[in-house]
mmCIF file of C-alpha atoms in Angstrom:
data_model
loop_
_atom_site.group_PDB
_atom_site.id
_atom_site.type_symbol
_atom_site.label_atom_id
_atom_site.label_comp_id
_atom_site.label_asym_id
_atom_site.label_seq_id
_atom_site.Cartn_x
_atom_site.Cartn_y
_atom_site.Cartn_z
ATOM 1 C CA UNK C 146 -104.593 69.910 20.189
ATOM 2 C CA UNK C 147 -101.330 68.669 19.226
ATOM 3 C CA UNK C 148 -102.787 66.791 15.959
ATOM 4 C CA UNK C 149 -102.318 68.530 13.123
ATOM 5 C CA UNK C 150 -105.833 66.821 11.360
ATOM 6 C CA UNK C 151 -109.129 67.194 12.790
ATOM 7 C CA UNK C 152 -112.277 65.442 12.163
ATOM 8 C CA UNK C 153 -115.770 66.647 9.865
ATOM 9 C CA UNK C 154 -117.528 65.493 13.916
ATOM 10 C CA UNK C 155 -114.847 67.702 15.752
ATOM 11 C CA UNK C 156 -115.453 70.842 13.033
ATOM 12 C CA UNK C 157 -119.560 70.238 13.509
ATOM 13 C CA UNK C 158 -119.511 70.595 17.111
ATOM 14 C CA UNK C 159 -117.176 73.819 16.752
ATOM 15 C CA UNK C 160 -118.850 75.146 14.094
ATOM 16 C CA UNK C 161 -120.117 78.396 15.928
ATOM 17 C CA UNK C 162 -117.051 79.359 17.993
ATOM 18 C CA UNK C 163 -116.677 83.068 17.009
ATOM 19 C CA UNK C 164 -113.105 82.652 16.834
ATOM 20 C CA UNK C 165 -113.031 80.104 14.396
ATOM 21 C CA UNK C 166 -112.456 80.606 10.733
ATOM 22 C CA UNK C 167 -112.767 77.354 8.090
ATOM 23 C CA UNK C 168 -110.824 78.256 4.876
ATOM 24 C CA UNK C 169 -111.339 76.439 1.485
ATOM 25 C CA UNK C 170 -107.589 75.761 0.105
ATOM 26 C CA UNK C 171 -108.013 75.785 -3.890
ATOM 27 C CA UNK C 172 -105.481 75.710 -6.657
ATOM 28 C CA UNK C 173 -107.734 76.374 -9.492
ATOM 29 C CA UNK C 174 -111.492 77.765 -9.843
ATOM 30 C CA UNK C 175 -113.916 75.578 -7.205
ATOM 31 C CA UNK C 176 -114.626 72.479 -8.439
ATOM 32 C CA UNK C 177 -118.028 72.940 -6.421
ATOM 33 C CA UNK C 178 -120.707 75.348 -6.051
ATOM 34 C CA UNK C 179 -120.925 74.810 -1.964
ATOM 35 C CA UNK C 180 -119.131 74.969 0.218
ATOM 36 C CA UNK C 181 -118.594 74.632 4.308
ATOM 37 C CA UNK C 182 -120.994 76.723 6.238
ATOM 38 C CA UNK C 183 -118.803 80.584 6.276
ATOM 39 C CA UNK C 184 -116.165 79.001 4.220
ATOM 40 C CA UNK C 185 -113.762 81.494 3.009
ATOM 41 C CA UNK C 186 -111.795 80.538 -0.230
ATOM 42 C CA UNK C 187 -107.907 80.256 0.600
ATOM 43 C CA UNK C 188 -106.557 80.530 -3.352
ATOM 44 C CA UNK C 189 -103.142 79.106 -3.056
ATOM 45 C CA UNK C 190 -102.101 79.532 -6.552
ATOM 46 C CA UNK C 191 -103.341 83.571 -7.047
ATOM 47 C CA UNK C 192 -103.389 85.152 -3.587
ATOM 48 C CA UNK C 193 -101.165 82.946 -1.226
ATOM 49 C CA UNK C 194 -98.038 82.625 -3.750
ATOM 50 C CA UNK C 195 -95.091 84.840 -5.136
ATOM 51 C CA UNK C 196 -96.510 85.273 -8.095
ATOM 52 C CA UNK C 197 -93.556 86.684 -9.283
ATOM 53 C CA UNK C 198 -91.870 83.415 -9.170
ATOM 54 C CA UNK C 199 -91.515 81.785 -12.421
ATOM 55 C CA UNK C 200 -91.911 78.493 -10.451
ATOM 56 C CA UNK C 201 -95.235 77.520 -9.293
ATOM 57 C CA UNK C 202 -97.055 77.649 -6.015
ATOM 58 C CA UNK C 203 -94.112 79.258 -4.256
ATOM 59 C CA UNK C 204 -93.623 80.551 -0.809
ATOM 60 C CA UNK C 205 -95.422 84.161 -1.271
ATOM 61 C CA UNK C 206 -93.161 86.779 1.629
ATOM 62 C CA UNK C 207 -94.414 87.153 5.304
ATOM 63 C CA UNK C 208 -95.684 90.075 4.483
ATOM 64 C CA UNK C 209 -97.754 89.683 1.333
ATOM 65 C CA UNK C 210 -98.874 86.535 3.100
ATOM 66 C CA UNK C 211 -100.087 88.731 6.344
ATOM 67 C CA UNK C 212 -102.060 90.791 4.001
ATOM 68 C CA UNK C 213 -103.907 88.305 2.148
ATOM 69 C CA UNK C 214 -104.538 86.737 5.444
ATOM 70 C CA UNK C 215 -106.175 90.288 6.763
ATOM 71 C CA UNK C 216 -107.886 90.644 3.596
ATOM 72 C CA UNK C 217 -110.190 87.849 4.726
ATOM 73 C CA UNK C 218 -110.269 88.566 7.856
ATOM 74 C CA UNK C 219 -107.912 86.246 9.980
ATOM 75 C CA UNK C 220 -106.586 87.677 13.418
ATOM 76 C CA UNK C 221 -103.863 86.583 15.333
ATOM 77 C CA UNK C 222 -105.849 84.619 17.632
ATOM 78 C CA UNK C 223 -108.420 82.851 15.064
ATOM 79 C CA UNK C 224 -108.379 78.838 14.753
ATOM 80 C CA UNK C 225 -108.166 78.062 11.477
ATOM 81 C CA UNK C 226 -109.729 74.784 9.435
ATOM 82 C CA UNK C 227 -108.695 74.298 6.010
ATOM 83 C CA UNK C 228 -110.385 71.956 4.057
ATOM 84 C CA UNK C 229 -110.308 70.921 0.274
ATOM 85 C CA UNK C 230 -113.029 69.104 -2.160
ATOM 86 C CA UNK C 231 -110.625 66.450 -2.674
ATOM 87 C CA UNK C 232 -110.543 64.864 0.677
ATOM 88 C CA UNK C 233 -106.951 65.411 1.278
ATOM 89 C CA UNK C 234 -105.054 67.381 -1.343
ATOM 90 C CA UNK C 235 -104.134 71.294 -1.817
ATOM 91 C CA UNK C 236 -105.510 71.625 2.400
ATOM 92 C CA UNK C 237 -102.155 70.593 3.976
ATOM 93 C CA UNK C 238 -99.993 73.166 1.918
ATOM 94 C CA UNK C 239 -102.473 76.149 3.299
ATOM 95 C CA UNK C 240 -101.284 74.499 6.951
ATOM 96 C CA UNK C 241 -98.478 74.449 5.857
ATOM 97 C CA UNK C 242 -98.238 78.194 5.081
ATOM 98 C CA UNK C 243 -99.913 78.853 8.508
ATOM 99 C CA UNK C 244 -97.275 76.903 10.073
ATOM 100 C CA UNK C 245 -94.147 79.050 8.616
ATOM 101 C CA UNK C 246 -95.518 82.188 9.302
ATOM 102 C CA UNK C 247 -95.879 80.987 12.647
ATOM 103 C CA UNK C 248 -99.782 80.591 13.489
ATOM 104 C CA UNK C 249 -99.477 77.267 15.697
ATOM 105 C CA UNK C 250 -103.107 76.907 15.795
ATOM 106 C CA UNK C 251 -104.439 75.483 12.371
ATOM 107 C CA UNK C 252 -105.686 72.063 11.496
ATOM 108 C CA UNK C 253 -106.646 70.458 8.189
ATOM 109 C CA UNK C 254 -110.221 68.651 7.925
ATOM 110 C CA UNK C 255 -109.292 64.892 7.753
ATOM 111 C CA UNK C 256 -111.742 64.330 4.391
ATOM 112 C CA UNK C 257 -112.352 67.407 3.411
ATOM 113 C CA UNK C 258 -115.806 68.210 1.960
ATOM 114 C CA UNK C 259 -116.595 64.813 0.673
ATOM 115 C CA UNK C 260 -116.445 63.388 4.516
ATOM 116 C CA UNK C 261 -118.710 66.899 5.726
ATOM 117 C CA UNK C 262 -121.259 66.320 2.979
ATOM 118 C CA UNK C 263 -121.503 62.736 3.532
ATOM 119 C CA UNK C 264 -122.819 63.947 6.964
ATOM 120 C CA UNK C 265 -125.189 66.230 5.900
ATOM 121 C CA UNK C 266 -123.170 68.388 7.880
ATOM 122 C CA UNK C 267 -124.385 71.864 6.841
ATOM 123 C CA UNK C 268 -123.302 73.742 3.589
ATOM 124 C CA UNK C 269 -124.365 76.848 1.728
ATOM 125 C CA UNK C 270 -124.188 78.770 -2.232
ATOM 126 C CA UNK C 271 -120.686 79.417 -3.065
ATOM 127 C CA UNK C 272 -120.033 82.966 -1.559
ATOM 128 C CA UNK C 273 -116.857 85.551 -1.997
ATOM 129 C CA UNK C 274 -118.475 88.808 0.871
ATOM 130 C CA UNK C 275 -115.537 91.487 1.920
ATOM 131 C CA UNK C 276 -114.322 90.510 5.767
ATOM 132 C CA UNK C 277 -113.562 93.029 8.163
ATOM 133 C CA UNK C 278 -110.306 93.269 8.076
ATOM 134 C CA UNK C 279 -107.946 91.158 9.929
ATOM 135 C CA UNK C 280 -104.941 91.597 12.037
ATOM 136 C CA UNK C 281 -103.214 88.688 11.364
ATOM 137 C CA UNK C 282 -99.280 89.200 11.989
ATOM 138 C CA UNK C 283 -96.660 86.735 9.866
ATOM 139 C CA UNK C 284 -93.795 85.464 11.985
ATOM 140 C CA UNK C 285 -91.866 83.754 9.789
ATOM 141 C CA UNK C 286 -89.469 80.429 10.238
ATOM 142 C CA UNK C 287 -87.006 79.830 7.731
ATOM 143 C CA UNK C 288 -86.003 76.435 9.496
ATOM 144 C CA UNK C 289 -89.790 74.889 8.017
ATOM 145 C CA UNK C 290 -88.069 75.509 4.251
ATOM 146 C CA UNK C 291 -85.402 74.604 2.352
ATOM 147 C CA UNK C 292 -83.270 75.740 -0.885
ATOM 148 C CA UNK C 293 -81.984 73.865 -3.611
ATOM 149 C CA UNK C 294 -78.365 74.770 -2.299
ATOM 150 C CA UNK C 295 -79.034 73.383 0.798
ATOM 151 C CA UNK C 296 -80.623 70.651 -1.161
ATOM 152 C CA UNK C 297 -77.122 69.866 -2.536
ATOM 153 C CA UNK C 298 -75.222 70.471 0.600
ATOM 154 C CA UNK C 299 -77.222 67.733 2.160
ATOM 155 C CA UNK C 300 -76.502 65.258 -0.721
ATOM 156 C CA UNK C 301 -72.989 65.187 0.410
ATOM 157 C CA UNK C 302 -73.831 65.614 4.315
ATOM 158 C CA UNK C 303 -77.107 63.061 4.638
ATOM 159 C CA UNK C 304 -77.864 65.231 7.762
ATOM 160 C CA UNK C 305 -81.620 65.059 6.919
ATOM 161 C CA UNK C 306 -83.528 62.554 5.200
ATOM 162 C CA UNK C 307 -85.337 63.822 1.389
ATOM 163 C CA UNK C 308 -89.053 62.132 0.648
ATOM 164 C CA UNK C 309 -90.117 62.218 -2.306
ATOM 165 C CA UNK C 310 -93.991 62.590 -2.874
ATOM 166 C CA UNK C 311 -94.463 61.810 -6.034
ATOM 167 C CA UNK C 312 -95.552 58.512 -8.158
ATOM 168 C CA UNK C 313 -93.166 55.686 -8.414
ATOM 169 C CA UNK C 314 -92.711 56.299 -11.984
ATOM 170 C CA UNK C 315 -92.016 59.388 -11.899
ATOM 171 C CA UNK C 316 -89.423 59.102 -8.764
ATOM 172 C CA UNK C 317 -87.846 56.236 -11.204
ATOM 173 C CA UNK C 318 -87.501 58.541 -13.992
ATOM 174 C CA UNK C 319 -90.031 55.348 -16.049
ATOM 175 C CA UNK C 320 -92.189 58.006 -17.342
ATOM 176 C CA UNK C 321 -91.884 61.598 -18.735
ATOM 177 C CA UNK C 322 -92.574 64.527 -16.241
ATOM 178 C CA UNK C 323 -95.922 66.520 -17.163
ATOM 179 C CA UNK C 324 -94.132 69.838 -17.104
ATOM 180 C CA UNK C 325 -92.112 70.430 -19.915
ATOM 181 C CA UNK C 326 -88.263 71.064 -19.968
ATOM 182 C CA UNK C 327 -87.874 68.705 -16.555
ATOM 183 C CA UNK C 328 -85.526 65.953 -16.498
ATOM 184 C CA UNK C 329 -86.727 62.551 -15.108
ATOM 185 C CA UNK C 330 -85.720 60.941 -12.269
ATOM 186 C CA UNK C 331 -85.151 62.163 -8.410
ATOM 187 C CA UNK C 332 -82.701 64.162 -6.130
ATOM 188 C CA UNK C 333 -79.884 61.544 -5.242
ATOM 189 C CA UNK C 334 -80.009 59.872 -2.079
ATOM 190 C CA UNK C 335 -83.925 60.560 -1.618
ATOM 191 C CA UNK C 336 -86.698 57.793 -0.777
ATOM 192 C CA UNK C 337 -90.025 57.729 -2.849
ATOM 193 C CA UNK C 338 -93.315 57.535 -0.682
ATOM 194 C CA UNK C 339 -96.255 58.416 -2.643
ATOM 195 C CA UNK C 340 -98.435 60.748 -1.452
ATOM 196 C CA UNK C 341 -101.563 57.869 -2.603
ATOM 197 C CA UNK C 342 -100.034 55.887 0.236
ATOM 198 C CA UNK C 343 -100.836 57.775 2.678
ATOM 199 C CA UNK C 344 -104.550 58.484 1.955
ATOM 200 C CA UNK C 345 -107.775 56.322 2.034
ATOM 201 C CA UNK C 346 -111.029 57.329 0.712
ATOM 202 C CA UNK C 347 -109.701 60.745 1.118
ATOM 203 C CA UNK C 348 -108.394 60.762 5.014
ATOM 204 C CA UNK C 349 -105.130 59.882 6.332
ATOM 205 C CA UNK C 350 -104.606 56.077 7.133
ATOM 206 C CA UNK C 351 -104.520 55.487 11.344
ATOM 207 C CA UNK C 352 -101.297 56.022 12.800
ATOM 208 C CA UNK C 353 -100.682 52.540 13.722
ATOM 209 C CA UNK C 354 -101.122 52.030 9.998
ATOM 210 C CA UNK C 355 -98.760 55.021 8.812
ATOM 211 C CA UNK C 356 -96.380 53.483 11.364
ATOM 212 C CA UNK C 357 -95.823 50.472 9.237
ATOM 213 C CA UNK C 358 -95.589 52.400 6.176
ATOM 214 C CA UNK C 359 -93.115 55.249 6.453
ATOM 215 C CA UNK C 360 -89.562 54.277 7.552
ATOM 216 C CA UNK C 361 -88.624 55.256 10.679
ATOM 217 C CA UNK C 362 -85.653 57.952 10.751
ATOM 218 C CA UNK C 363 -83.684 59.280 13.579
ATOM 219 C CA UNK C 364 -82.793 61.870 10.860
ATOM 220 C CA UNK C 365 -84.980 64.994 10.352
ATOM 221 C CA UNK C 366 -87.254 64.976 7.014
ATOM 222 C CA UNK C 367 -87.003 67.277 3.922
ATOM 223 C CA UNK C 368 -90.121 67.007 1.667
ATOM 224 C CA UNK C 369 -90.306 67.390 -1.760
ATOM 225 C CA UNK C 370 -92.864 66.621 -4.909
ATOM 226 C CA UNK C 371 -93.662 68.009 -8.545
ATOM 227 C CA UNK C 372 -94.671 72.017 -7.589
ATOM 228 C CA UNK C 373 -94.549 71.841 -2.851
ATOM 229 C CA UNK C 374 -98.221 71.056 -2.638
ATOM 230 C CA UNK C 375 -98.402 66.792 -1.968
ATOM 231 C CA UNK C 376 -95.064 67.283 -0.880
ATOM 232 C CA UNK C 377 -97.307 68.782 2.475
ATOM 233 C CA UNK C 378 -99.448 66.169 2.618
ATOM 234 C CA UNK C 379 -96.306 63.368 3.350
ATOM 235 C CA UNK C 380 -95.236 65.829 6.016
ATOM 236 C CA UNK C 381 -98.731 65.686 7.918
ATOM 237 C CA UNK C 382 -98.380 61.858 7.685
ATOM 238 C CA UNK C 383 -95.094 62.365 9.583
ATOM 239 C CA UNK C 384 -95.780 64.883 11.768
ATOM 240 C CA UNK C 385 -98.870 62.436 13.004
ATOM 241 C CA UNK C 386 -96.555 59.931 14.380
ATOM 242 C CA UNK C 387 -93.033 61.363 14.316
ATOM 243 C CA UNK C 388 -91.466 64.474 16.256
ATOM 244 C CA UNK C 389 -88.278 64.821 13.955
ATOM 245 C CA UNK C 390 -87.836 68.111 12.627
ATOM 246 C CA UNK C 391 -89.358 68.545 9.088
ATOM 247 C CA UNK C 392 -89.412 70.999 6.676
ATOM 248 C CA UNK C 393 -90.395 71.365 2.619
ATOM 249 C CA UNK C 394 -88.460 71.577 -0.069
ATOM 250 C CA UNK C 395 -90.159 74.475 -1.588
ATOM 251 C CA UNK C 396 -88.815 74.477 -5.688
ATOM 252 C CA UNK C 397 -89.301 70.786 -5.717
ATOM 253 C CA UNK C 398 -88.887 68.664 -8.754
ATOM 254 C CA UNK C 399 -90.119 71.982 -10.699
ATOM 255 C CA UNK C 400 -86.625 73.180 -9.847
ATOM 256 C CA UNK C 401 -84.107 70.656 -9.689
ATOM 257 C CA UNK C 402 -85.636 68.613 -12.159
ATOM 258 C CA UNK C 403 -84.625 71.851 -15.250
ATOM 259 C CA UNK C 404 -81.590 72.301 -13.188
ATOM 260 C CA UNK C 405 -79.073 70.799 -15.407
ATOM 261 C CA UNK C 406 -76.393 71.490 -13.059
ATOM 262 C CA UNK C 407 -77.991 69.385 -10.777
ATOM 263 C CA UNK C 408 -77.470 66.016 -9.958
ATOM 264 C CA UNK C 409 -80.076 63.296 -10.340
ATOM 265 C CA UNK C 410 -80.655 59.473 -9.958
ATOM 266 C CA UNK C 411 -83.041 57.289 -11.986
#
């Protein structure tokens, strides 16, 4: 499947295939007390980030990744669902993550729970059980991220294109950023698209409607947002009906925006 989304119907009807594993992408403690049928939480924030990193959420190495991946039991050859209680929210950064440590075959649940539980689809108690463990391998590729120097370098170039997930107001530099010590305003040269826009009722709009929505580039794409997580969710949009190169932007806003050496437009 070359979509990068799947549907709650498609995930039903696969539900028992031994090799696949559905993983719950959360940022903060479960909003819920169910979950998925064999869900298995994927904590972005604690376990699947360099802690280390005074920024937030960022890219953890291929090899701690690999080990939190074995930890709950992924192998090299499992298919992987990831699905958050939002609809459509922390889900595509865990792709995301699959994606540059090079596991090709991971999908996020157009929806997320809200869509499975309005189809009765099954569910079960909240449960955290030890896995066997796994032998997922990382293979990483550097060409899915990008630094704040090449960041700059591309100011000056325009080689790729830089979208901008986040509200209007904040891309405008209207309204105060909510973390504090960040400049308002937006990387220079960059286009604002909302990561709202490309959502309905939780799910990704068609692609005939996404079409008419997100400019057209014959550059490749460089996505960025407040901390790298709806900066992900753009990217899906794109990758559903454009085969340009794209990559993420992983210190965001969170980076350049305390950067004072860094430019920025309002």
């Amino acid at each position: 499947m070359k979509s990068p989304i799947v549907s709650v119907d498609w995930l039903h009807e696969h539900l028992e295939d031994p090799e696949l594993i559905v993983l719950e992408a959360i940022l903060d403690t479960p909003s819920q007390d169910i979950q998925i049928k064999r869900a298995r939480l994927f904590d972005i924030k604690n376990k699947f980030s360099d802690t280390s990193n005074p920024l937030p959420n960022t890219l953890p190495s291929p090899e701690d990744f690999a080990i939190a991946c074995q930890k709950i039991g992924i192998d090299n050859n499992s298919k992987i669902v990831v699905y958050d209680t939002k609809g459509i929210y922390s889900s595509p950064r865990a792709w995301w993550l699959f994606k540059i440590m090079g596991h090709e075959k991971v999908w996020v649940l157009d929806g997320g729970l809200p869509a499975w539980l309005n189809e009765n689809y099954p569910t079960e108690n909240r449960q955290e059980p030890s896995y066997p463990k796994g032998n997922f391998e990382a293979h990483f590729q550097p060409q899915l991220v990008k630094t704040k120097e090449q960041l700059l370098k591309n100011i000056q170039s325009k080689k790729s294109l830089v979208v901008d997930a986040r509200s209007t107001d904040r891309f405008q530099g209207e309204t105060k950023e909510p973390r504090v010590g960040l400049r308002s305003g937006h990387i220079p040269g960059s286009i604002n698209i909302p990561y709202t826009q490309v959502l309905k009722n939780g799910k990704f709009l068609p692609k005939e409607e996404l079409k008419k929505i997100l400019p057209q580039q014959d550059k490749n794409l460089i996505f960025s947002c407040g901390s790298g997580i709806t900066a992900c969710i753009d990217l899906i949009a794109y990758e559903l009906i454009s085969d340009k190169a794209k990559a993420v932007y992983d210190g965001s806003w969170t980076e350049w925006g305390q950067d004072e050496n860094l430019p920025i437009e309002k």
